[in-house]
Short mmCIF file of C-alpha atoms in Angstrom, two decimals:
data_model
loop_
_atom_site.label_atom_id
_atom_site.label_comp_id
_atom_site.label_asym_id
_atom_site.label_seq_id
_atom_site.Cartn_x
_atom_site.Cartn_y
_atom_site.Cartn_z
CA UNK G 1 0.00 0.00 0.00
CA UNK G 2 2.70 2.44 1.06
CA UNK G 3 4.83 1.67 -1.98
CA UNK G 4 1.93 2.15 -4.38
CA UNK G 5 1.31 5.61 -2.97
CA UNK G 6 4.98 6.50 -3.30
CA UNK G 7 4.93 5.45 -6.93
CA UNK G 8 1.92 7.59 -7.68
CA UNK G 9 3.65 10.48 -5.97
CA UNK G 10 6.71 10.03 -8.18
CA UNK G 11 4.62 9.80 -11.32
CA UNK G 12 2.77 12.96 -10.39
CA UNK G 13 6.04 14.80 -9.81
CA UNK G 14 7.35 13.59 -13.16
CA UNK G 15 4.20 14.86 -14.82
CA UNK G 16 4.44 18.19 -13.02
CA UNK G 17 8.05 18.52 -14.08
CA UNK G 18 7.15 17.77 -17.69
CA UNK G 19 4.35 20.31 -17.63
CA UNK G 20 6.68 22.87 -16.13
CA UNK G 21 9.30 22.21 -18.80
CA UNK G 22 6.69 22.56 -21.49
CA UNK G 23 5.52 25.86 -20.00
CA UNK G 24 9.08 27.14 -19.79
CA UNK G 25 9.72 26.11 -23.37
CA UNK G 26 6.60 27.93 -24.56
CA UNK G 27 7.62 31.03 -22.61
CA UNK G 28 11.05 30.86 -24.20
CA UNK G 29 9.53 30.47 -27.67
CA UNK G 30 7.29 33.46 -27.10
CA UNK G 31 10.24 35.50 -25.93
CA UNK G 32 12.29 34.41 -28.97
CA UNK G 33 9.44 35.36 -31.27
CA UNK G 34 9.11 38.72 -29.59
CA UNK G 35 12.84 39.32 -29.88
CA UNK G 36 12.74 38.41 -33.56
CA UNK G 37 9.80 40.76 -34.03
CA UNK G 38 11.63 43.54 -32.20
CA UNK G 39 14.71 42.92 -34.30
CA UNK G 40 12.67 43.22 -37.50
CA UNK G 41 11.07 46.43 -36.28
CA UNK G 42 14.50 47.68 -35.34
CA UNK G 43 15.84 46.90 -38.81
CA UNK G 44 12.90 48.68 -40.40
CA UNK G 45 13.46 51.70 -38.19
CA UNK G 46 17.10 51.67 -39.17
CA UNK G 47 16.20 51.76 -42.84
CA UNK G 48 13.75 54.61 -42.32
CA UNK G 49 16.40 56.44 -40.36
CA UNK G 50 18.87 55.94 -43.19
CA UNK G 51 16.38 57.25 -45.76
CA UNK G 52 15.76 60.26 -43.59
CA UNK G 53 19.49 60.82 -43.38
CA UNK G 54 19.85 60.61 -47.15
CA UNK G 55 17.03 63.09 -47.68
CA UNK G 56 18.62 65.43 -45.19
CA UNK G 57 21.92 65.14 -47.01
CA UNK G 58 20.25 66.09 -50.31
CA UNK G 59 18.71 69.11 -48.62
CA UNK G 60 22.06 70.11 -47.15
CA UNK G 61 23.66 70.08 -50.57
CA UNK G 62 20.95 72.26 -52.06
CA UNK G 63 21.22 74.78 -49.21
CA UNK G 64 24.88 74.84 -48.22
CA UNK G 65 24.71 78.25 -46.59
CA UNK G 66 22.33 77.37 -43.76
CA UNK G 67 24.06 76.13 -40.60
CA UNK G 68 20.63 75.55 -39.04
CA UNK G 69 20.44 72.23 -40.90
CA UNK G 70 23.53 70.97 -39.14
CA UNK G 71 21.99 71.63 -35.75
CA UNK G 72 18.84 69.79 -36.71
CA UNK G 73 20.87 66.83 -37.86
CA UNK G 74 22.54 66.68 -34.47
CA UNK G 75 19.22 66.56 -32.69
CA UNK G 76 17.11 64.34 -34.90
CA UNK G 77 18.45 61.00 -33.67
CA UNK G 78 18.01 61.95 -30.03
CA UNK G 79 14.41 63.01 -30.45
CA UNK G 80 13.74 59.73 -32.23
CA UNK G 81 14.99 57.68 -29.29
CA UNK G 82 12.71 59.38 -26.79
CA UNK G 83 9.55 58.83 -28.81
CA UNK G 84 10.26 55.14 -29.23
#
């Protein structure tokens, strides 16, 4: 009788452990997916940023005598970080 109970106990613990592992794995998968998603968004943002930079460069060349543009360029990236 005693032994039977012990066995059931062990089986239950095994099952619990398996369930826990499965949960952990799912959590990990979700996190990985989120990271991948973030990375893709990040890449996209990077491209947009680059385009913006190129546009700015074109503007700079067409208006070389305005130092104001240089100041804006210095501040644009910072403002972008805050809004993210």
